[in-house]
Coordinates of N, CA and C and ligand atoms in Angstrom, one line a residue:
X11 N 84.9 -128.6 4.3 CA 85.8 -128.4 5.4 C 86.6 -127.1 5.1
X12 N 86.6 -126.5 6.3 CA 87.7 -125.3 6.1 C 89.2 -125.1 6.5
X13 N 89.9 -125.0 6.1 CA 91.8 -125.0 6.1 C 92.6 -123.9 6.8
X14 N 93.3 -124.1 6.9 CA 94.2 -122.5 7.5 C 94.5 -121.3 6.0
X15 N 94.0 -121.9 5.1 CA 94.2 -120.9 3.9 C 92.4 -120.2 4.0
X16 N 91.7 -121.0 4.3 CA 90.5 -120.0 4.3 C 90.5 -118.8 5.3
X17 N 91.0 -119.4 6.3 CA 91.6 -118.3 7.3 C 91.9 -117.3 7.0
X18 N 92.9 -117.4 6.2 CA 94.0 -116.6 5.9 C 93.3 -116.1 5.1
X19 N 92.2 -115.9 3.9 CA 92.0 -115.3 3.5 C 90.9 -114.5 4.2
X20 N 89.8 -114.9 4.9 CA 89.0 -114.4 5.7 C 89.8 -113.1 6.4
X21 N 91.1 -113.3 7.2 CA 91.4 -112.5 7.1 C 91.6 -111.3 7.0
X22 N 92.2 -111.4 5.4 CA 92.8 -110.9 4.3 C 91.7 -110.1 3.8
X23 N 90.5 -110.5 3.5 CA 89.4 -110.1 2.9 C 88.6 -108.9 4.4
X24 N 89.0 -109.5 5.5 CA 88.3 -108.6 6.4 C 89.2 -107.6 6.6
X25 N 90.8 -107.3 6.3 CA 91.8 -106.2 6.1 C 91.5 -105.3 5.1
X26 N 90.7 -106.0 4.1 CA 90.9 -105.3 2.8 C 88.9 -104.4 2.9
X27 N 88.1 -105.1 3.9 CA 87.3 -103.8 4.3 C 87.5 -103.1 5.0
X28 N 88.1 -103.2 6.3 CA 88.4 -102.5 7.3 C 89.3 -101.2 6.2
X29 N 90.1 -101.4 5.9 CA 90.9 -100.6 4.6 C 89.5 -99.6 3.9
X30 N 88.5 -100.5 3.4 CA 88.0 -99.6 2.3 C 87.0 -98.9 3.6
X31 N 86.8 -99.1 4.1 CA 85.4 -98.4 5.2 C 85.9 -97.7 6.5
X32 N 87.5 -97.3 6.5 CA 88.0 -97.2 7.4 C 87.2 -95.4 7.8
X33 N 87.4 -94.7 6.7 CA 87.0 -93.0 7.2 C 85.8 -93.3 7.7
X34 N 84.8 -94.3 6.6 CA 83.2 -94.3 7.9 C 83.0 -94.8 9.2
X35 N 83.9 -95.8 9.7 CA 84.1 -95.9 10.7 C 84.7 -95.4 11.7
X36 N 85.7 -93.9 11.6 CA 85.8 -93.2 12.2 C 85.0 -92.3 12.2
X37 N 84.3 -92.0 11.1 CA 82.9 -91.4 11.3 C 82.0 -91.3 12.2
X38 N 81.6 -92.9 12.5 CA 80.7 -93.1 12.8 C 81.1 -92.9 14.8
X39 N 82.4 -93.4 14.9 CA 82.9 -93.2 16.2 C 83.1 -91.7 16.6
X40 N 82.9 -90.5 15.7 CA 83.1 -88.9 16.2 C 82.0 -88.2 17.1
X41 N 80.3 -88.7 16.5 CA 79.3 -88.5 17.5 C 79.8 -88.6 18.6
X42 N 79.6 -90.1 18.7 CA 79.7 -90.8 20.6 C 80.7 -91.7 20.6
X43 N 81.8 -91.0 20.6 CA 83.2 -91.1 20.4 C 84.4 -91.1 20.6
X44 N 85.5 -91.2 19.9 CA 86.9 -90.0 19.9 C 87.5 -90.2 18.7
X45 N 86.5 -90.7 17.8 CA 87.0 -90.4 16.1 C 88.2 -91.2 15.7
X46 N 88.2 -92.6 16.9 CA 89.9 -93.4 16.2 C 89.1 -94.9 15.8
X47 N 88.0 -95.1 15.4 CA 87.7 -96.7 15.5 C 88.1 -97.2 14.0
X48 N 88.1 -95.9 12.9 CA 88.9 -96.6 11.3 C 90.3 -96.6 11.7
X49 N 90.6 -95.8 12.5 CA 92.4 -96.2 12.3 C 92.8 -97.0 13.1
X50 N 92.1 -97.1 14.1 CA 92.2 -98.3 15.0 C 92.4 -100.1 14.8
X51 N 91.4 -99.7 13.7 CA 90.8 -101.3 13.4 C 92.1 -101.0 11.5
X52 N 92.3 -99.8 10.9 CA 93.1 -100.0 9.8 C 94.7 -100.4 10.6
X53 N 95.3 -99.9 11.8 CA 96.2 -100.4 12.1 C 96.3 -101.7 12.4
X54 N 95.5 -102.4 13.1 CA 95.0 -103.3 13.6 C 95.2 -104.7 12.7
X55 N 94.8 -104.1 11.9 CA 94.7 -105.6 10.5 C 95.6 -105.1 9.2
X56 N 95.9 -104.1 9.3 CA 97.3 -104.0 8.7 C 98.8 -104.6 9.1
X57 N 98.5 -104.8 10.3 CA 99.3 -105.6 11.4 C 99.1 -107.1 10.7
X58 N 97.6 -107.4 11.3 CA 97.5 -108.6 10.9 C 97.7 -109.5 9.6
X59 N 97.8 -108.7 8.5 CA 98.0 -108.5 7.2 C 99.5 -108.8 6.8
X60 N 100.5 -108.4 7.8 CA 102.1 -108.2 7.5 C 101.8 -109.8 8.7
X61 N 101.6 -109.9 9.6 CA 102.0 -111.1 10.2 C 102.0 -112.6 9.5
X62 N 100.6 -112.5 8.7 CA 99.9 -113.3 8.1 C 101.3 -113.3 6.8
X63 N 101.6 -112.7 6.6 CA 102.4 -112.2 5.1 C 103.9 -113.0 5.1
X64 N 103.9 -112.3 6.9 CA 105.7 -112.8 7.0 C 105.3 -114.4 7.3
X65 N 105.0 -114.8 8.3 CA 104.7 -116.6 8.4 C 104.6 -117.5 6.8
X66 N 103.7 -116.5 5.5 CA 103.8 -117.3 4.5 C 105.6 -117.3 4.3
X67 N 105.8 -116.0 4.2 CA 107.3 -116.2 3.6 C 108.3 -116.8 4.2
X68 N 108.2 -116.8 5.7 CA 109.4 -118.0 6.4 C 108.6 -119.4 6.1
X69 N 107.7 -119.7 5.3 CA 107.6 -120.9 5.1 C 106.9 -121.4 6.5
X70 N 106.3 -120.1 7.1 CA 106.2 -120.8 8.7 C 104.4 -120.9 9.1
X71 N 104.3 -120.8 7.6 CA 102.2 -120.9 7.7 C 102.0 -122.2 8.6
X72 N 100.6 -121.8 9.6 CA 100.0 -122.8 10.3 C 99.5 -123.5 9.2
X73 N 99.8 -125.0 9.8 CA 98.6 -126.2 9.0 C 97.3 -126.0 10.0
X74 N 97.2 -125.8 11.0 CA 95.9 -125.6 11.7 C 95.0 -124.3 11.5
X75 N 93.8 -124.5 11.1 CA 93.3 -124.0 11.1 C 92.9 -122.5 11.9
X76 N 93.0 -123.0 13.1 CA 92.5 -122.4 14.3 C 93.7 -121.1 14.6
X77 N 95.1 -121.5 14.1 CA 95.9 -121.1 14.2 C 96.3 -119.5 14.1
X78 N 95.7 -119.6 12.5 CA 95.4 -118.6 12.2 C 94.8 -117.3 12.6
X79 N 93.2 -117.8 13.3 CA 92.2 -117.0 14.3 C 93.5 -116.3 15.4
X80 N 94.4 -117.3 15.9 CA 95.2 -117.0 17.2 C 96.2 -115.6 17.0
X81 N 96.5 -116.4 15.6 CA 97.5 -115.0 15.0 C 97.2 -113.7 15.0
X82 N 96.0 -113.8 14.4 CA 95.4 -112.6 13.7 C 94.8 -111.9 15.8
X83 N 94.4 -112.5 16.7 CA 94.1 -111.9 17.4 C 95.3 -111.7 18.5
X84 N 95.8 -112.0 18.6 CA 97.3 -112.0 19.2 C 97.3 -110.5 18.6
X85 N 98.0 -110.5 17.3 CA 98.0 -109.1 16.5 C 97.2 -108.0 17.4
X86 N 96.1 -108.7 17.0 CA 94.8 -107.1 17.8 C 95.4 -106.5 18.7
X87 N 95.2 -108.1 19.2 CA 95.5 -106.9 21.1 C 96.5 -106.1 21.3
X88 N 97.9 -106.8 20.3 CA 99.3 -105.8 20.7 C 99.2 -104.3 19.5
X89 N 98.2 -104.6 19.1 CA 97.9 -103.4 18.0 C 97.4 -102.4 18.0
X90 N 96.7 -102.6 18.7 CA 95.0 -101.5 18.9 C 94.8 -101.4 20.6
X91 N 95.1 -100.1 20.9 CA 95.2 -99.6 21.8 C 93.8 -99.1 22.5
X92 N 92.8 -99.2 21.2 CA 91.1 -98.8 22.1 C 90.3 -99.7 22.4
X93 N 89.2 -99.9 22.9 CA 88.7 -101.0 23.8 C 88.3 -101.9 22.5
X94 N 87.9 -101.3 21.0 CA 87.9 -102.5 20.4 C 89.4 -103.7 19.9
X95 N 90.4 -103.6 20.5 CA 91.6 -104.3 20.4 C 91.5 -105.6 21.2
X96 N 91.4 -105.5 21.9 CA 91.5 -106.5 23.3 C 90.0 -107.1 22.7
X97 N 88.8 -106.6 22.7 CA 87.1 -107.0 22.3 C 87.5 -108.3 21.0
X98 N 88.5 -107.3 19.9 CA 88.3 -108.2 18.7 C 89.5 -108.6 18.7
X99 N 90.6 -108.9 19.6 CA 91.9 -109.8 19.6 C 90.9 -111.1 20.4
X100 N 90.8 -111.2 21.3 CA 89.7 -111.9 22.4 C 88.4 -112.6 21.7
X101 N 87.8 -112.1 20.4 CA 86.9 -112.9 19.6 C 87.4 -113.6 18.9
X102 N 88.7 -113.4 18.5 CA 89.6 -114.1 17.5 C 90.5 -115.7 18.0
X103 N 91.3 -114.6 18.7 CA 91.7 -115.6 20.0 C 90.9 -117.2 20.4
X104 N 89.8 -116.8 21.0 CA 88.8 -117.4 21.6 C 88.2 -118.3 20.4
X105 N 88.1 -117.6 19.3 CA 87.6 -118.7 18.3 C 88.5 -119.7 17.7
X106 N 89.7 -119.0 17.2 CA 90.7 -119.9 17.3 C 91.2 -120.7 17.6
X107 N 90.9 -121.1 19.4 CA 91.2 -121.3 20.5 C 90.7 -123.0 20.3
X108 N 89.0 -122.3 20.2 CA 88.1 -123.2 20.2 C 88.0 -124.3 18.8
X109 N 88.6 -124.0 18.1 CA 88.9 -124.8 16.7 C 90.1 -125.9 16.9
X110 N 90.7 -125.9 17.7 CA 91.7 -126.9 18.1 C 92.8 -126.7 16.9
X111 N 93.5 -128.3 17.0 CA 94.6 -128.1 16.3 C 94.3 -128.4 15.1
X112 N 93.4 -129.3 14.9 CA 93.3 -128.9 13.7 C 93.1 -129.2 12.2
X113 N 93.5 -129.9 11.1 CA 94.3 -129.0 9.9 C 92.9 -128.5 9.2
X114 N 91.3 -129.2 9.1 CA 90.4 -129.0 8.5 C 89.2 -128.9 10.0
X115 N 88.5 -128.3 9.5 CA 87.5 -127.9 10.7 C 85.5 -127.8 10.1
X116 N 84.9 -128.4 10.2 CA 83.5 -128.1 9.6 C 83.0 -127.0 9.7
X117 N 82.0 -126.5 8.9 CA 81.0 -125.5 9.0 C 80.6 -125.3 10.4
X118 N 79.9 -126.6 11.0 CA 79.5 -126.6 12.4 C 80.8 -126.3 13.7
X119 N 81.8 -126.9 13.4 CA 82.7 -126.8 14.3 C 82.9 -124.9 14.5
X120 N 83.2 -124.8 13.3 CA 83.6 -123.0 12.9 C 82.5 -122.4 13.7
X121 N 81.2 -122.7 13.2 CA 80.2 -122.0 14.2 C 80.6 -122.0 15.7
X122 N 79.9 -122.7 16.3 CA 80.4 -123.6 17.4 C 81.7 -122.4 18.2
X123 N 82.6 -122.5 17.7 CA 83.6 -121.6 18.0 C 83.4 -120.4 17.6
X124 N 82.9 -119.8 17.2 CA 82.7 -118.1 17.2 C 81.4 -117.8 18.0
X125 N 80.6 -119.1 18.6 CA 79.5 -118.8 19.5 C 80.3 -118.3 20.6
X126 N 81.7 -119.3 21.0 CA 82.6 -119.4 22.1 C 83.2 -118.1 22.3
X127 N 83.5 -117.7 21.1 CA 84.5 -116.6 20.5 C 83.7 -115.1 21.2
X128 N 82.2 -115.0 21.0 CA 81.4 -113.7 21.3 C 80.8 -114.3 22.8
X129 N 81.1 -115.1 23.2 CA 80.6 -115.0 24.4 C 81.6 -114.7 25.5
X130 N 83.4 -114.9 25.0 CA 83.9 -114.9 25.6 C 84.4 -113.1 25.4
X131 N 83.9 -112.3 24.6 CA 83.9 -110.9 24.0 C 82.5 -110.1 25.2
X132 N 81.8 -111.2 25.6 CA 80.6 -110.4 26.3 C 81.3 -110.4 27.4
X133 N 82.0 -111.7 28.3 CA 82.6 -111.8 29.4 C 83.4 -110.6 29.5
X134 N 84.3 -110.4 29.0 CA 85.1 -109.2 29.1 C 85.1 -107.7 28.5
X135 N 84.2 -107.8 28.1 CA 83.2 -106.5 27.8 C 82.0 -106.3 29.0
X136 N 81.5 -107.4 29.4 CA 80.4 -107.0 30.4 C 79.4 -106.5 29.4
X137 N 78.9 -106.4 28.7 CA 78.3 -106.2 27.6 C 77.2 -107.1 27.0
X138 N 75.9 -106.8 26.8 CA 74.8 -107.6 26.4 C 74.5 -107.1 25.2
X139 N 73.3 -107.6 24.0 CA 72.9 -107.4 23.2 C 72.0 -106.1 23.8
X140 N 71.8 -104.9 23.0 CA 71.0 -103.9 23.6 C 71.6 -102.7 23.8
X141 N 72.9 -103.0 24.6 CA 73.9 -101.9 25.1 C 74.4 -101.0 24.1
X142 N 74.0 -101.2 22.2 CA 74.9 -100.6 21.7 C 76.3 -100.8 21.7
X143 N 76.7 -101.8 21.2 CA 78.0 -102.3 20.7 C 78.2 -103.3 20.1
X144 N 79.2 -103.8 19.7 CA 79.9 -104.7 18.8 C 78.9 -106.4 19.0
X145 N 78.3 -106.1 20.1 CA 77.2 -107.6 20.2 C 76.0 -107.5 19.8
X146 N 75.8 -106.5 19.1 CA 74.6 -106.2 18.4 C 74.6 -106.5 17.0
X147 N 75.8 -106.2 16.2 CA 75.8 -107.0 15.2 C 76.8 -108.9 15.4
X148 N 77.3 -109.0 16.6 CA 77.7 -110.4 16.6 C 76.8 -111.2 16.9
X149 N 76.1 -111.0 17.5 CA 75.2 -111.9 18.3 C 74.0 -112.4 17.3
X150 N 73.8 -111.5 16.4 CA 72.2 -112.1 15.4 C 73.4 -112.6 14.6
X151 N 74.9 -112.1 14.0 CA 74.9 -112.4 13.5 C 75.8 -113.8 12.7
X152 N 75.9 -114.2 14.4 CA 76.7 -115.8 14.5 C 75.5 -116.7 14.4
X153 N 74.5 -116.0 15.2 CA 73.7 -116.8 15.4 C 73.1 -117.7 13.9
X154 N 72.6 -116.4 12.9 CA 72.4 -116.6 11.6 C 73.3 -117.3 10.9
X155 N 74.5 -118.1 11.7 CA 75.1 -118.9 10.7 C 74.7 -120.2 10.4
X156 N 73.6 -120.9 11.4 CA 73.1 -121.9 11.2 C 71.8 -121.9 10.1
X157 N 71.6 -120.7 9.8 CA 71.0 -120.9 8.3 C 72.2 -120.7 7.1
X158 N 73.1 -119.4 6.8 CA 74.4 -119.5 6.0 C 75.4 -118.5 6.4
X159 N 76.3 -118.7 5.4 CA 77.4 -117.4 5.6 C 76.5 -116.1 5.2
X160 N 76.0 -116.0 4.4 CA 75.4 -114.7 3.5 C 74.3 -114.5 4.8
X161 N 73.4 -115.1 5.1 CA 72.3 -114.8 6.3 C 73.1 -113.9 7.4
X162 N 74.5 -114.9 7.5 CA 75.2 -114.5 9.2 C 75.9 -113.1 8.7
X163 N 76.5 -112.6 7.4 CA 76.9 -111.5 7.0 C 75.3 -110.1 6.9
X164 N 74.2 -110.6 6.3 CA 73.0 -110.0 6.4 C 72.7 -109.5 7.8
X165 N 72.1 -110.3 8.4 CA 71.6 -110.3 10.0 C 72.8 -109.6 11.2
X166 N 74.2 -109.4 10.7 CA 75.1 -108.3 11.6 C 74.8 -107.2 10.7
X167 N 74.5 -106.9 9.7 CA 74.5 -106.0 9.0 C 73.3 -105.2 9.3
X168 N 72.1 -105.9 9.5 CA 70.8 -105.5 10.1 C 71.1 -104.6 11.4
X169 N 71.6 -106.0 12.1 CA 71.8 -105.8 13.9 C 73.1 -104.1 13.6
X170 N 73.8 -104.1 13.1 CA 74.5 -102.9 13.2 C 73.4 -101.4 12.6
X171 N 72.7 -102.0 12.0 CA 71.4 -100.7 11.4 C 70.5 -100.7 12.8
X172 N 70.3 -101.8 13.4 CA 69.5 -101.8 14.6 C 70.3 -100.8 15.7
X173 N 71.6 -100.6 15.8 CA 72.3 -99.5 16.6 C 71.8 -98.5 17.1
X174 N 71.0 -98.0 15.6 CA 70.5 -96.5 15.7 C 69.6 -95.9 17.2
X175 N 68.8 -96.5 16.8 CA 68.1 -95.9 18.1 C 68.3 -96.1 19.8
X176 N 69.2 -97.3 19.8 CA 69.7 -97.8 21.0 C 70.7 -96.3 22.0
X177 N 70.3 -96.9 23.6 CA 71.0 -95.7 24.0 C 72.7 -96.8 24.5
X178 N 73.6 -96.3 24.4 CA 74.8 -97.0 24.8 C 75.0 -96.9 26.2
X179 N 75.4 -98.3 26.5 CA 75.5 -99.0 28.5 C 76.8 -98.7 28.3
X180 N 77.6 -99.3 27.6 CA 79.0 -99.5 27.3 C 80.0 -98.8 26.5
X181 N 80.9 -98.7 27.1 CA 82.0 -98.1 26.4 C 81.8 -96.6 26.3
X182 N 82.7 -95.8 25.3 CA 83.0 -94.3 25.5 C 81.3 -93.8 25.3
X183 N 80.7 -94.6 24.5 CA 79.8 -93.5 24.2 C 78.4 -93.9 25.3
X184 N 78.5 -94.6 26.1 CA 77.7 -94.5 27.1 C 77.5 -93.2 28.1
X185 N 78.9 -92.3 28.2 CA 79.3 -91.4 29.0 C 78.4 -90.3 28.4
X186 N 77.6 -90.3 27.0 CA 77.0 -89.4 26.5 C 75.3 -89.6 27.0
X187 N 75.0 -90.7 27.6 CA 73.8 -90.9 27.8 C 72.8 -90.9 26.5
X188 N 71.3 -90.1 27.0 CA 70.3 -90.1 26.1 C 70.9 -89.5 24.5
X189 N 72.2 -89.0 24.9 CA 72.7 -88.4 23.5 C 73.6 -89.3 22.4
X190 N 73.5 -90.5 23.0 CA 74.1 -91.4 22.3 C 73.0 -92.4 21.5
X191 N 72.0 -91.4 21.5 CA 71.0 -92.4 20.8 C 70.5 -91.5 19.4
X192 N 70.2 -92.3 18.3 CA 70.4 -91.5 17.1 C 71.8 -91.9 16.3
X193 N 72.0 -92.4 16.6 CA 73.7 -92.9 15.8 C 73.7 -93.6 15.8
X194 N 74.6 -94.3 14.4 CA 75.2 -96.3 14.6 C 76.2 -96.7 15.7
X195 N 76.2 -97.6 15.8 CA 77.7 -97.6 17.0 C 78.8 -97.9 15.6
X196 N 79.6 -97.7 15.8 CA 81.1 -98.2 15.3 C 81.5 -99.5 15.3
X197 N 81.6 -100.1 16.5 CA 82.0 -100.8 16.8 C 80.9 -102.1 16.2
X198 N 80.0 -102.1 16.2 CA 78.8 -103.3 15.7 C 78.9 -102.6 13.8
X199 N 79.4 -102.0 13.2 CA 79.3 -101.6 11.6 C 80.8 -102.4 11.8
X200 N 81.8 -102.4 12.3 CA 83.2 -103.3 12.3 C 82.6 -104.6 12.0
X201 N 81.8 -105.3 13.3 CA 81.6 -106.2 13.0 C 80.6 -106.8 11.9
X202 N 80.1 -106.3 11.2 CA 79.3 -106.6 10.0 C 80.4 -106.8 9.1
X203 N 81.2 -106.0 9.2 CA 82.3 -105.8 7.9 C 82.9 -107.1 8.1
X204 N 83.0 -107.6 9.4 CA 84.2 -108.9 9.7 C 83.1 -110.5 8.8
X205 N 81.8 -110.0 9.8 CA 80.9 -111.5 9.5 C 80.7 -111.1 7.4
X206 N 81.0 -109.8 7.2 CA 80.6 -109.9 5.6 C 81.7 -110.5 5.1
X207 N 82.7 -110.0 5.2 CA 83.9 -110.8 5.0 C 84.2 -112.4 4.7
X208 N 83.9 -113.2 6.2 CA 83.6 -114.1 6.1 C 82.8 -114.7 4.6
X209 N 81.2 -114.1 4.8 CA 80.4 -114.4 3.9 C 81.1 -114.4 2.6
X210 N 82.0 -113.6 1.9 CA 82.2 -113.6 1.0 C 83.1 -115.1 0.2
X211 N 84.0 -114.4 1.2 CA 85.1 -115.7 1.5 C 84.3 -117.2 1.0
X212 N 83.9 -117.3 2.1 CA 82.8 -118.7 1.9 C 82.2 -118.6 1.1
X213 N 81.6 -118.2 0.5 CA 80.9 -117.6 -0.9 C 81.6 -118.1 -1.8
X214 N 82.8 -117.7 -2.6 CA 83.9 -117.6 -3.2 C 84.4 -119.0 -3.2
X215 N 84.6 -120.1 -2.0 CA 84.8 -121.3 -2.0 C 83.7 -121.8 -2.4
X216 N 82.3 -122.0 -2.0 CA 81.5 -122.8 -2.8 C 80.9 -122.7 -3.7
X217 N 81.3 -121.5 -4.0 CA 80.9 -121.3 -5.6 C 79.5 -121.1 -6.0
X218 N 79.1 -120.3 -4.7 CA 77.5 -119.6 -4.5 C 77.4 -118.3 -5.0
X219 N 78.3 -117.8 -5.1 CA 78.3 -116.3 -5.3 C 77.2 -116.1 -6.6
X220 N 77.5 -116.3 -7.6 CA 76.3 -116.5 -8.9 C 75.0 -116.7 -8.8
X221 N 74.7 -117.3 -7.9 CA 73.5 -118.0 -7.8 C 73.2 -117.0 -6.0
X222 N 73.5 -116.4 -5.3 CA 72.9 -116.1 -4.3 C 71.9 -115.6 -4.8
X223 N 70.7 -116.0 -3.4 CA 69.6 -115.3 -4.0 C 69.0 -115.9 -5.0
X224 N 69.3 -117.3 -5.9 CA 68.5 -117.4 -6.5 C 68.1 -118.8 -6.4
X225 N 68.7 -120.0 -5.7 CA 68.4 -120.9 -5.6 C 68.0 -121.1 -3.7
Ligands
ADP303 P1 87.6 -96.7 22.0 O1 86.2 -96.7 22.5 O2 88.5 -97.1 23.1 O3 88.0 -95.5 21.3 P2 87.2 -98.0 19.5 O4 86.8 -96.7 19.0 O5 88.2 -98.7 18.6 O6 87.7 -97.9 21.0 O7 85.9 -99.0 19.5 C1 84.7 -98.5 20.0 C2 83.7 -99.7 19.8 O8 84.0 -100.7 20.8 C3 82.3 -99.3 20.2 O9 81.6 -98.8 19.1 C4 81.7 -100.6 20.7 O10 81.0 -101.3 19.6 C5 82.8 -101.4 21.2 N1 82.8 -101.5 22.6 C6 83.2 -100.6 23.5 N2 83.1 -101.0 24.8 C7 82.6 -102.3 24.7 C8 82.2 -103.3 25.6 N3 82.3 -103.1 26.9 N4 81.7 -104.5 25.1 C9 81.6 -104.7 23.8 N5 81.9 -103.7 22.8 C10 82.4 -102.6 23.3
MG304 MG1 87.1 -94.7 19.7

């Protein structure tokens, strides 16, 4: 079962990539772009990081699980001012949402709710698998959670290498047409970083990390 402390570290662990990967991610957003998706996403969960921080210290941590997801996307939205803010406050939100109150939540339940979480990110994105964006690495790679964390961290990591050749429907860099093809998106390398995150996390609790890959 999972807690509002795994949360919290999931999190924590997904602040502390966004942090290390932040210049490639603006990188990757200067092509087919405007060069803000590392600072975007480093404000973003640096926020989330002090929220998560101050609640421990008023003593005011969620026992719910789900709670957590709400926080950290609440955060987003009032944080991040580019279309991935509202995209990843709204996947959070939504998963959150869908976890109820709470205090322990299963593997399957967590899935289950981040299925809810990206579908309610396609709703308000208008956005399919294909278009080049952030559902190209979500979509294989929630899906992949019903074999593991490490698969569901793998298979967005894939799906965001799959970017490359795709032309973009959505978002800034659709406006570039056939010239947005040849690039990663940004916005789907974020999300690898979030589902790796997770992986880790979970990793780290069951005490797979040593053995991935070998059993
Ligand atoms: P902005 O485009 O406003 O500068 P960011 O640079 O922070 O915002 O985020 C860009 C990323 O947002 C893109 O790489 C893409 O993955 C994602 N994105 C943009 N529009 C959509 C959409 N309609 N649906 C899903 N994802 C989107
Ligand atoms: Mg941008």
């Amino acid at each position: 079962m999972r807690d509002a402390d795994f949360f919290r570290r999931w999190m924590t662990a997904a602040a502390a990539a966004v942090e290390r990967e932040a210049d490639r991610l603006t990188e990757l957003d200067s092509p087919i772009g405007d060069a803000d998706h590392g600072s975007n996403l480093l404000r973003g969960f640096t926020a989330v990081r002090a929220a998560l921080e101050e609640q421990a210290r008023e003593e005011q941590a969620p026992a719910a699980a789900g709670e957590v997801l709400q926080l950290a996307g609440r955060t987003l939205i009032s944080t991040v001012g580019g279309a991935s803010g509202p995209l990843y406050g709204t996947l959070l939100r939504r998963t959150g949402k869908s976890l109820g109150e709470a205090a322990e939540v299963s593997d399957a339940e967590l899935r289950e709710a981040l299925l809810a979480g990206v579908d309610a990110v396609a709703q308000l994105g208008g956005a399919a698998p294909g278009d080049k964006t952030m559902l190209d690495a979500l979509v294989p790679g929630v899906a992949a959670l019903s074999t593991s964390y490490r698969a569901a961290g793998d298979a967005a990591e894939n799906g965001a290498l799959a970017t490359v050749p795709m032309q973009a429907r959505k978002g800034r860099a659709s406006y570039l047409g056939e010239r947005s093809i040849g690039h990663q998106d940004p916005g789907a390398t974020s999300s690898a970083l979030l589902l790796g995150a997770l992986a880790d996390v979970a990793g780290a609790a069951d005490g797979t990390d040593a053995t991935d890959g070998v059993r």
